[in-house]
Structure formats: C-alpha cells, structure tokens
Coordinates of C-alpha atoms in Angstrom, one line a residue:
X292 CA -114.3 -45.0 41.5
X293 CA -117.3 -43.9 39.0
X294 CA -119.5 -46.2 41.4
X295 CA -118.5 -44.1 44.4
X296 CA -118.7 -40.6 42.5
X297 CA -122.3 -41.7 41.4
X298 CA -123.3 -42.6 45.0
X299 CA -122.1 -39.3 46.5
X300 CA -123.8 -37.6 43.6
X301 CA -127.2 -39.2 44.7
X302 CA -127.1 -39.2 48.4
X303 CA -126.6 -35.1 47.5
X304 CA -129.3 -34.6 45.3
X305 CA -131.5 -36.6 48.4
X306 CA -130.9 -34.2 50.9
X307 CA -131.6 -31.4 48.2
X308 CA -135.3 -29.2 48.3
X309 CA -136.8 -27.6 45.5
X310 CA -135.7 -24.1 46.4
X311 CA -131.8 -25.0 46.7
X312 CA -132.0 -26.3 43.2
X313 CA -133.1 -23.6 42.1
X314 CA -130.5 -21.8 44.1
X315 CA -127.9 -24.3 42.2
X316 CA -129.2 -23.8 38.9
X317 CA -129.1 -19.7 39.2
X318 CA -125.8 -20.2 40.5
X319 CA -124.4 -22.0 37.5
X320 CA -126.2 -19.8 34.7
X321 CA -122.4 -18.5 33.5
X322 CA -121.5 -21.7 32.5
X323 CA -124.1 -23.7 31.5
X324 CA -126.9 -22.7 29.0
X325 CA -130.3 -21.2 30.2
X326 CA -132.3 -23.0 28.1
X327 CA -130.2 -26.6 29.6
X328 CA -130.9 -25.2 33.0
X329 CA -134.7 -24.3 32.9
X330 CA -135.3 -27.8 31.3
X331 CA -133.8 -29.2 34.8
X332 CA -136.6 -30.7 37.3
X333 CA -134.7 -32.5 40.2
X334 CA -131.2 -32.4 41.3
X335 CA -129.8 -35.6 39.6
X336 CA -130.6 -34.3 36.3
X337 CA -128.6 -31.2 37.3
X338 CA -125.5 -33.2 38.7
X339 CA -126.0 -34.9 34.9
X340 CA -125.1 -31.8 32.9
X341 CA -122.9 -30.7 35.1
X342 CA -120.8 -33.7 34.0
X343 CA -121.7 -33.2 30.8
X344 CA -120.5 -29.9 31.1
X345 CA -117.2 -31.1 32.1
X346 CA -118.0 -29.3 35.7
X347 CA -118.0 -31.8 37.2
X348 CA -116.0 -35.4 37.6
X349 CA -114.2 -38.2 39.8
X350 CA -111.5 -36.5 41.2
X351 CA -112.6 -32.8 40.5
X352 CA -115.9 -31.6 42.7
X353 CA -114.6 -28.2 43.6
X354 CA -117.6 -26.6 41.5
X355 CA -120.2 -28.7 43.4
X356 CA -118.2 -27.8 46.7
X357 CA -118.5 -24.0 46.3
X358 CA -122.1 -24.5 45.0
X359 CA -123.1 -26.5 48.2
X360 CA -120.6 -23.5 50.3
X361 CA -122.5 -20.7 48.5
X362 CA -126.0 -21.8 49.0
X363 CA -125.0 -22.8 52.9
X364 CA -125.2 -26.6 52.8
X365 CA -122.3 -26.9 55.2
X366 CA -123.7 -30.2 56.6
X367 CA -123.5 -31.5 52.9
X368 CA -119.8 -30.6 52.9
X369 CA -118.9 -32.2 55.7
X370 CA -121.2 -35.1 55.3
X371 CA -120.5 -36.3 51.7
X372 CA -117.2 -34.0 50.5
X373 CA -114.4 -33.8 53.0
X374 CA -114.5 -30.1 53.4
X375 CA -115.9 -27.4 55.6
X376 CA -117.0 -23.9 56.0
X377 CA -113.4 -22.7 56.9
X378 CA -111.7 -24.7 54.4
X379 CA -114.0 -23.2 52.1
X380 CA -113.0 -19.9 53.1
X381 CA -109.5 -20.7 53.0
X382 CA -109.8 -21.8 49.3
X383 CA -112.0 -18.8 47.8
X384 CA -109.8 -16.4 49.0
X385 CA -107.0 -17.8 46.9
X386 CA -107.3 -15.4 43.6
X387 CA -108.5 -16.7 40.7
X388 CA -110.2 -20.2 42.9
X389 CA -113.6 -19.0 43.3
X390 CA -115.7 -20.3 40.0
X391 CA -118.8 -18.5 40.7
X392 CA -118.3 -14.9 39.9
X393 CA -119.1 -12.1 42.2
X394 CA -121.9 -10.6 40.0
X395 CA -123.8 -14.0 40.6
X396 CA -122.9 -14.5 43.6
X397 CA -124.1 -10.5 44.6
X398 CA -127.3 -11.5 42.5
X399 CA -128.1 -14.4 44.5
X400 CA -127.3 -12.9 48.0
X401 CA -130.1 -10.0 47.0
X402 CA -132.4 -12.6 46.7
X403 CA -131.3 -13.8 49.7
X404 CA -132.0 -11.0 51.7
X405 CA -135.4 -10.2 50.2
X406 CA -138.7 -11.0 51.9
X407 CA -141.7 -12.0 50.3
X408 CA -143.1 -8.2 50.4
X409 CA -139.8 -7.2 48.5
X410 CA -140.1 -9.2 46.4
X411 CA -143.9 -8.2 45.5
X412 CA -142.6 -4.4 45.5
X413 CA -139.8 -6.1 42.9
X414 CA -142.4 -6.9 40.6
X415 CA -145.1 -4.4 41.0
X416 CA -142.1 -2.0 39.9
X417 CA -141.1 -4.0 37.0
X418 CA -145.0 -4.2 35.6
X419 CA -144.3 -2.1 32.7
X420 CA -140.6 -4.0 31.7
X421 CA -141.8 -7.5 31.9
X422 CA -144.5 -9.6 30.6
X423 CA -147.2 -10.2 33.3
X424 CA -146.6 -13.6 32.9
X425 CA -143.5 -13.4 34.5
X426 CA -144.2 -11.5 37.3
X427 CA -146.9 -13.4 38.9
X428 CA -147.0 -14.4 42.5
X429 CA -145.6 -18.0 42.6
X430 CA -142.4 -16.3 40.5
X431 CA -139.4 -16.2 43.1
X432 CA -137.2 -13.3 43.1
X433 CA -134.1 -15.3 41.5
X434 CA -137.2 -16.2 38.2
X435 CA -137.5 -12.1 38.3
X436 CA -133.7 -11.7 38.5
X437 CA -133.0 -14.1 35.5
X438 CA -136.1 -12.7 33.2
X439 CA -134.8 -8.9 34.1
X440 CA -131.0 -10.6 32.4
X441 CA -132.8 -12.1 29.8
X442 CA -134.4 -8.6 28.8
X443 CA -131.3 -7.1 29.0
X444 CA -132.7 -5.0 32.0
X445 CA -129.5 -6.4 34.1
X446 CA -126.1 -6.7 33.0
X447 CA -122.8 -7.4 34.7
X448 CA -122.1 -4.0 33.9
X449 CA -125.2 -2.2 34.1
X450 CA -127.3 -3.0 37.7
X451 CA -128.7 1.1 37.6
X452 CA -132.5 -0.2 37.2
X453 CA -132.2 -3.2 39.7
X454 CA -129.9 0.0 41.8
X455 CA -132.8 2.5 41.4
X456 CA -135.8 -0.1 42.3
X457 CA -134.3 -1.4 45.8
X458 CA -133.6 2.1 46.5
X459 CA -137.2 2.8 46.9
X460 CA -137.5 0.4 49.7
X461 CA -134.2 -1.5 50.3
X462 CA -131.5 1.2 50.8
X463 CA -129.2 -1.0 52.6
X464 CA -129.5 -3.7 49.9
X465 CA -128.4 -1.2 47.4
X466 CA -126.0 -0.3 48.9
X467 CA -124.4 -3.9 48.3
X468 CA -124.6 -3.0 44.9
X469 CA -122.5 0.3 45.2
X470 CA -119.8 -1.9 47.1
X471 CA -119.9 -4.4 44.4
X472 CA -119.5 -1.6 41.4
X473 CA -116.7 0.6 43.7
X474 CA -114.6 -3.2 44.0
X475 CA -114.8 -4.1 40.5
X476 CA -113.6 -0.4 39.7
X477 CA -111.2 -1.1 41.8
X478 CA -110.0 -4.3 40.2
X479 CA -110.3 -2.9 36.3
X480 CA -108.3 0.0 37.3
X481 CA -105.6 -2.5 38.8
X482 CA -105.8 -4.6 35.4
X483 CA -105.1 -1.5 33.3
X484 CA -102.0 -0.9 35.3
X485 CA -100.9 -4.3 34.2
X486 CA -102.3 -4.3 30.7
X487 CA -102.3 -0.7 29.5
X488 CA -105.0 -0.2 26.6
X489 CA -103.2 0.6 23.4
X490 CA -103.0 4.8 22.3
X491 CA -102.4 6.6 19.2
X492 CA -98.6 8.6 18.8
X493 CA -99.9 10.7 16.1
X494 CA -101.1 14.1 17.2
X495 CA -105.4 14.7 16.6
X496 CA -104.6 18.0 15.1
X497 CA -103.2 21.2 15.1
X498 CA -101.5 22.5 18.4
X499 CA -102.0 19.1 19.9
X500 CA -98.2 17.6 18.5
X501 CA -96.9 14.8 21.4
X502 CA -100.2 14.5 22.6
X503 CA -101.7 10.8 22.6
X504 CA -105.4 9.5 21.8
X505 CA -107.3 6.0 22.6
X506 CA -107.6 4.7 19.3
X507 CA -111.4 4.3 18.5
X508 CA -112.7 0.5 18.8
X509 CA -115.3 -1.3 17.7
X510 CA -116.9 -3.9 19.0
X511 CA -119.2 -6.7 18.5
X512 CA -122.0 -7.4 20.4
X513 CA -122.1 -10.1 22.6
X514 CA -125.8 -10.8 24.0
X515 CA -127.3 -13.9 23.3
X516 CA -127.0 -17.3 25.8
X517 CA -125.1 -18.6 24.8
X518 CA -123.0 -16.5 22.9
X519 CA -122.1 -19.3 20.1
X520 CA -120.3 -22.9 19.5
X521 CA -116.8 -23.3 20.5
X522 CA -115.9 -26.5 18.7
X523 CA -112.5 -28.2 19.3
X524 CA -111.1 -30.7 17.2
X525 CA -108.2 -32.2 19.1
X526 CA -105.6 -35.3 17.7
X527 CA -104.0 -37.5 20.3
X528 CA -102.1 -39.9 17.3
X529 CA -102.2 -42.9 19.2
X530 CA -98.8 -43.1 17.0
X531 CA -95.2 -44.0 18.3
X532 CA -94.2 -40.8 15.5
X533 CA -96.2 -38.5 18.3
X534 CA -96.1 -37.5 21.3
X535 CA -99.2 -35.3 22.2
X536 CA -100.5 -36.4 25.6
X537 CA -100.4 -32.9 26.5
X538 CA -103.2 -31.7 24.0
X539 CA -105.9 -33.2 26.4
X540 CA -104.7 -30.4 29.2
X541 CA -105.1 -28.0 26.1
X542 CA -109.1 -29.4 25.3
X543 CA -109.3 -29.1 29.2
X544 CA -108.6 -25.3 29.5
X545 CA -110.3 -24.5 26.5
X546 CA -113.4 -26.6 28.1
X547 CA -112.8 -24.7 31.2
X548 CA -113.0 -21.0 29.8
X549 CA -115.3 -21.2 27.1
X550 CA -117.7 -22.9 29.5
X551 CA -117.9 -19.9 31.8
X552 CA -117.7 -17.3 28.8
X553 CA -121.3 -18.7 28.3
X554 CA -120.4 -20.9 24.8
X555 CA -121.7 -24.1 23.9
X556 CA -118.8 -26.0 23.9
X557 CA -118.4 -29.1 22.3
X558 CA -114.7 -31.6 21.7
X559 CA -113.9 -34.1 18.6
X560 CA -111.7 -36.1 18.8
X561 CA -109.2 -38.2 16.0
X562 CA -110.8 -37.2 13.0
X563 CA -109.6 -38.3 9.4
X564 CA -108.7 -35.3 7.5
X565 CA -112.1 -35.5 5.1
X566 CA -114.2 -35.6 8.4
X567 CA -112.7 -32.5 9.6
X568 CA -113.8 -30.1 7.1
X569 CA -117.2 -32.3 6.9
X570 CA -117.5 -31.2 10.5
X571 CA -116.3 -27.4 9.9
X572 CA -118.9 -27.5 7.0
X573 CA -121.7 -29.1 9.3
X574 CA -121.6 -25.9 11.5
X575 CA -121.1 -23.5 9.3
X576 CA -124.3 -24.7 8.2
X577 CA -126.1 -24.3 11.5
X578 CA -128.4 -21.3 11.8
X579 CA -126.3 -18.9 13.9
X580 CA -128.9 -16.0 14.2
X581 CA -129.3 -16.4 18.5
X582 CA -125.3 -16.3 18.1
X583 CA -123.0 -14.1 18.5
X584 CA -120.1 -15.6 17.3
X585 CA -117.9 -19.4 16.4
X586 CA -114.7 -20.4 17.7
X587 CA -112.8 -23.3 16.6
X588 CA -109.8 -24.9 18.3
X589 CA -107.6 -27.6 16.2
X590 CA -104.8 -29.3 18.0
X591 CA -103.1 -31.4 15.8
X592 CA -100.2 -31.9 13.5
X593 CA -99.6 -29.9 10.1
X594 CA -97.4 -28.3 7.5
X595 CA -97.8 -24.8 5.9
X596 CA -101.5 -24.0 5.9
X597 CA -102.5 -27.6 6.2
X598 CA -103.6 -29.8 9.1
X599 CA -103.7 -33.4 9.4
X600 CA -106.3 -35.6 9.8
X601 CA -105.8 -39.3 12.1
X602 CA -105.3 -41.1 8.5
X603 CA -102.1 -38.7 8.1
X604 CA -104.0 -37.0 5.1
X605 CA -104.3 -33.0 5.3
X606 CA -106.8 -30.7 4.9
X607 CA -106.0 -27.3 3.8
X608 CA -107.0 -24.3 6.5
X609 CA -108.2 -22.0 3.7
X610 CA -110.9 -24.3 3.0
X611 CA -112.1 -25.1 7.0
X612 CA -111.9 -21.2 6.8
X613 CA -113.9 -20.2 3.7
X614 CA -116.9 -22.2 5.4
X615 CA -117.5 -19.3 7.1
X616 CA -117.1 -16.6 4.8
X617 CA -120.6 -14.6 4.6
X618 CA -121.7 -16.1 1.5
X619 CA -121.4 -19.8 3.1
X620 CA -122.6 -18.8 6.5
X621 CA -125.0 -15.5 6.0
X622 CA -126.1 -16.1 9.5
X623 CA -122.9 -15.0 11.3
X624 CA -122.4 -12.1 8.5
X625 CA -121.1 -9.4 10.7
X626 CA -120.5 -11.5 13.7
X627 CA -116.6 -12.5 14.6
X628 CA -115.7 -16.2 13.5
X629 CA -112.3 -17.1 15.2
X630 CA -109.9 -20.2 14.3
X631 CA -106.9 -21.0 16.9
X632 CA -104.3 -23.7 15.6
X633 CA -102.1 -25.2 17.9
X634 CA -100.2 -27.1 15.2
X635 CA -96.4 -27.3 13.5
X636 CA -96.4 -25.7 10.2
X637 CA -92.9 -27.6 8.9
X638 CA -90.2 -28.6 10.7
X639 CA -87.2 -26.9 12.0
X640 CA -84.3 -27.2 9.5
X641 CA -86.3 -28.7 6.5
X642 CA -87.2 -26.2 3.9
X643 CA -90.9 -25.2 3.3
X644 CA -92.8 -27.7 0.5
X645 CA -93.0 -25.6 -2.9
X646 CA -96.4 -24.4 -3.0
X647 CA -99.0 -26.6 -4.9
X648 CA -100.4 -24.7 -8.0
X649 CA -103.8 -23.8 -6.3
X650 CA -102.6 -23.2 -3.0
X651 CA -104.0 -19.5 -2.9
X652 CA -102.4 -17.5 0.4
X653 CA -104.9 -17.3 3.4
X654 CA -105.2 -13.5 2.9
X655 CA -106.9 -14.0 -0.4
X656 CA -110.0 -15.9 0.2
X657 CA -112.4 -13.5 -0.4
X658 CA -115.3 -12.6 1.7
X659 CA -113.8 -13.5 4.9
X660 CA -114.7 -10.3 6.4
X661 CA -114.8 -10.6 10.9
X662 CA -112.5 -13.7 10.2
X663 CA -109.3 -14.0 12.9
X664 CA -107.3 -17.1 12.5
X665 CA -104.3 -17.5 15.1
X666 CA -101.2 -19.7 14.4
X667 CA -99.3 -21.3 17.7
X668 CA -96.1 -21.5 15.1
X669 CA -94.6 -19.7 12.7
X670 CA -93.6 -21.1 9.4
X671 CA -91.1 -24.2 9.5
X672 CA -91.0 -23.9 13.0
X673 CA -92.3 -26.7 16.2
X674 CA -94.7 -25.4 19.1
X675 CA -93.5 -25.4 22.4
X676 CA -96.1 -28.0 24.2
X677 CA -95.3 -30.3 27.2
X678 CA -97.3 -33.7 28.1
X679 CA -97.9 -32.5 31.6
X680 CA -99.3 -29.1 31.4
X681 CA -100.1 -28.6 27.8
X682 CA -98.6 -25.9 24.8
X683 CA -97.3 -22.8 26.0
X684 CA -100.0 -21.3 22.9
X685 CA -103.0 -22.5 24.2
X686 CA -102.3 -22.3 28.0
X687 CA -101.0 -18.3 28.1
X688 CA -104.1 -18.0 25.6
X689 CA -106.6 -19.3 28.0
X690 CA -104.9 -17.5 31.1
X691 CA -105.3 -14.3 29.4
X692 CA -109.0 -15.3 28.9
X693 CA -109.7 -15.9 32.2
X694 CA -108.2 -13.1 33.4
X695 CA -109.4 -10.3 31.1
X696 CA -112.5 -11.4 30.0
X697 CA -115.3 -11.0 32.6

C-alpha cells in the first residue's frame, strides 16, 4: 500500500515543472508554514511535508487532487488518481469539501490572468511598499502576491491596495475582486443569521430604555505565520480498563483545523504523567515573540483538576497551566494561551476525592491573565466519546472552528 502511494507520489512530481510547483506551494500557504514552503526546491520534497503535514496519506489524496484540479493538471488526475475534471466539480461544490479557500484560490487566478507587462505595472506600482529586492524582474507575480501578504499590504479581508492598483490597468480583473468581497458578504451575513453576535439588554443611557447595544470586544491580534504551536497530547491506554480508539478521530480533526488556521501543529502521544508537564514546560519555554498565541489539546483520562499520564500517575492542570502565566512565559504576555481537555473529571455516582491540602482552585493561580482553559466534563461526570467518530467535545468544537473561523 505505502509502496504504491510512494510510486504515485513520484510519477507526479515527474510530470511536474518549476512554475506548477510554485503554483502548488502558493496554493497550500494556509496550511503549511511559509518559511516550510519557501525552503521547498522540487516537487518530492513538497509531497514530503505535505505528509508531514498530515495533508496528505494512503487512502486520503483529496488535497493533492484539488491541488492538481486547481492548477489544471487534468491529465494528472486521470493518469495517476482516478478522478476527473467533472468529478472534480461535482465534489467542490459540495459545502464545506473544497480545502483551498476562495481568497487563495481568487489570489492565484489573478496571477493567472496577468501578463508579463501586468505584472511589471504590479511592481512598478508597488516600488515605494516593497523592498527592491523583491520586486525585481525574474519575481513572478504569485513572489509579489505573497511579499504584499507578508507586509500586511493584503489580507483576506483587506484586498483595497491590490483593488486600487489593477484598477489602473486591469478593470476587469478587479472586478473579480468586487465579486469575491460582494460573495463573502454574502456568506457572513448568512452566518450571522445562524449565529447572532451577542448584545447588551441594559439601556446606554437616558431615553434609550429597551434599546440594545453590541457589547464592545476586544481582540487579539493574529498576524504572524504561523500564528503559534498547537500541541496535542493524546492517550490511547493500550489498557483492557479503556476504551479510547476514538481519541485518534479527535487528534485527526484537531490536525485538520489547526493546520489550515495557519498553526504549527504538532501530536504526542502516551506520555507518563512527569513527561507531560516536562513537555508543557518545554514550550512554555520557547521564544513565542513571532507568535501570536499556544493551544494545547489533552485527551486523556482524569479526576478533578488532574490528568493522567500512560503510568496511571496524574499531573495536576494548575500546574501545566501556570507554565504559561506571564512571569514563566513573558513572551506570550498579552497573547491568548488556550488549554482544551477532553478528559473525565470523576466518575458518575462516586463522590468527588476530598481535596489534597495544596490543591489551590484553578481560579487562583495568579498571573494567568489571557489564560482560557475548557473542560469536555463537568465535575464527577463521563464525556460523551464514541470509537468511530470521536467525543461529541472535541468534534462540535472543531466544526464550529471550521465553520466560523475564516
């Protein structure tokens, strides 16, 4: 089976020229790491992270698929993967199938359509934003596009300079780029139907009784590539006592979302309860100052505020958690840090342990400021998990990522 995968992974990266890799690489920029990709000189070495990346694998090449569909290798489809044009179109028109999102794909069509004297008028435009060294005449229009996102001149949500510089000579290409903005209006204002933001019931002042406000919110910035670590410390227990099969579809969908949310995402597995909070500690050590945030995932069994460790020994969450207070981690001072437990705290029926004479309440470890752990269970109570599809806690959590986060 690997034997086969690696042979249909070669034969592809054969047929492949310098410009479609480059293609392929722009085209997978929300899910893996820029500095990953630019390191990237032929197409095996690609096909490599992408499995690294968890993209990638026996039995699962739909990324590779919609890359190949996307940059119009049809022959490659047919040749080496079973599929076709129109099958292709069948499939991305299913919601929610399509892994490349439309602001890259929108990106990568403008390059597309540009000819070599756009592309000059691009970057005679752009002199006074960019360094000259990125702007000289072997630089292809997707180099410009990914330095004008690395400056912050391009966002998903912000295309007015790119809008305002083809306008001068491309009208009809900007006018993609008003289609684009006018569907994903379109979209958010369907979302907020479904997920109203929250408002305020108390009046803003006199005369103005039953009237309702949007509470003020604050937000953190999220910037950098890529935006942090996601680390994910999962127990399967290869123990008759547990059953927890399902926990790998829970790493998977983490995998899966964190991936394209542009984190550096990275899965332990069946660690002893001292080398989990040696491996908390190990990143909170890391210098986070290109970061914008951490997120850690622990699947695994526990009692109240404790999680256990392969060897059946606990570690207590206060202490994984006070590794990233701003004293022990000034780097991500100010930044979110964000712990999600899919674990049992107790067991249905039994009362909760007595608490231990130093077991302080989560609340009170100080200087945990931008700190958000979240619980699958309540006290004393079991998480609902299945062996097939995973827990109900991490799988509605990752849904709800994918859908409201762009």
């Amino acid at each position: 089976m690997n034997s086969d995968f690696h042979k249909l992974l070669f034969e592809v990266s054969e047929a492949l020229v310098t410009e479609e890799l480059a293609a392929l690489k722009f085209l997978s920029l929300d899910y893996v790491p820029m500095r990953k990709l630019e390191a990237i000189q032929d197409p095996k070495a690609f096909f490599k992270v992408l499995q690294e990346q968890d993209l990638i694998e026996p039995g699962n090449l739909a990324f590779l698929k919609e890359l190949l569909y996307w940059i119009r290798r049809m022959d490659l489809l047919g040749a080496h993967l079973g599929s076709s044009r129109g099958q292709m179109e069948r499939e991305l028109c299913v919601q929610g199938r399509a892994q490349v999102s439309p602001y890259r794909r929108l990106l990568y069509g403008i390059a597309e359509d540009l000819t070599p004297e756009d592309v000059r008028s691009v970057k005679f435009l752009l002199q006074k934003k960019l360094p000259k060294n990125k702007l000289q005449d072997n630089a292809s229009m997707l180099q410009v596009l990914v330095e004008m996102e690395r400056n912050g001149i391009i966002k998903e949500d912000d295309l007015t300079m790119l809008k305002d510089i083809l306008n001068a000579f491309r009208a009809d290409i900007k006018k993609k780029i008003d289609n684009y903005e006018e569907k994903k209006k379109e979209n958010c204002s369907q979302e907020e139907l479904r997920y109203p933001v929250a408002v305020s019931a108390h009046p803003r002042g006199p005369g103005a009784e039953g009237e309702t406000t949007h509470l003020p919110v604050e937000t953190y910035k999220m910037e950098n590539s890529p935006h942090g670590y996601c680390v994910i410390l999962n127990y399967i227990f290869n123990n008759p006592r547990y059953n927890r099969k399902g926990t790998v579809k829970d790493g998977e969908a983490v995998k899966r979302v964190f991936k394209r949310l542009q984190f550096e995402t990275v899965e332990h597995m069946d660690l002893e309860a001292e080398e989990i909070y040696t491996k908390v500690k190990e990143y909170s050590e890391r210098d986070h100052r290109n970061m914008d945030c951490f997120v850690c995932f622990i699947f695994s069994q526990g009692e109240k505020d404790k999680i256990k460790g392969v060897d059946d020994e606990f570690v207590n969450i206060k202490d994984l958690v006070s590794c990233f207070s701003e004293s022990n981690c000034p780097s991500l001072a100010g930044k979110p840090k964000m712990f999600f437990i899919q674990a049992c705290q107790g067991s249905v029926g039994h009362p909760a342990d007595p608490p231990e004479g130093d077991a302080t309440p989560l609340i009170s470890i100080p200087d945990l400021a931008d700190i958000l752990v979240g619980m699958s269970t309540l006290q004393d109570t079991l998480p609902s998990c299945s062996n097939e599809t995973g827990s109900v806690y991490i799988q509605c959590l990752c849904d709800k990522m994918e859908l409201l986060c762009p």
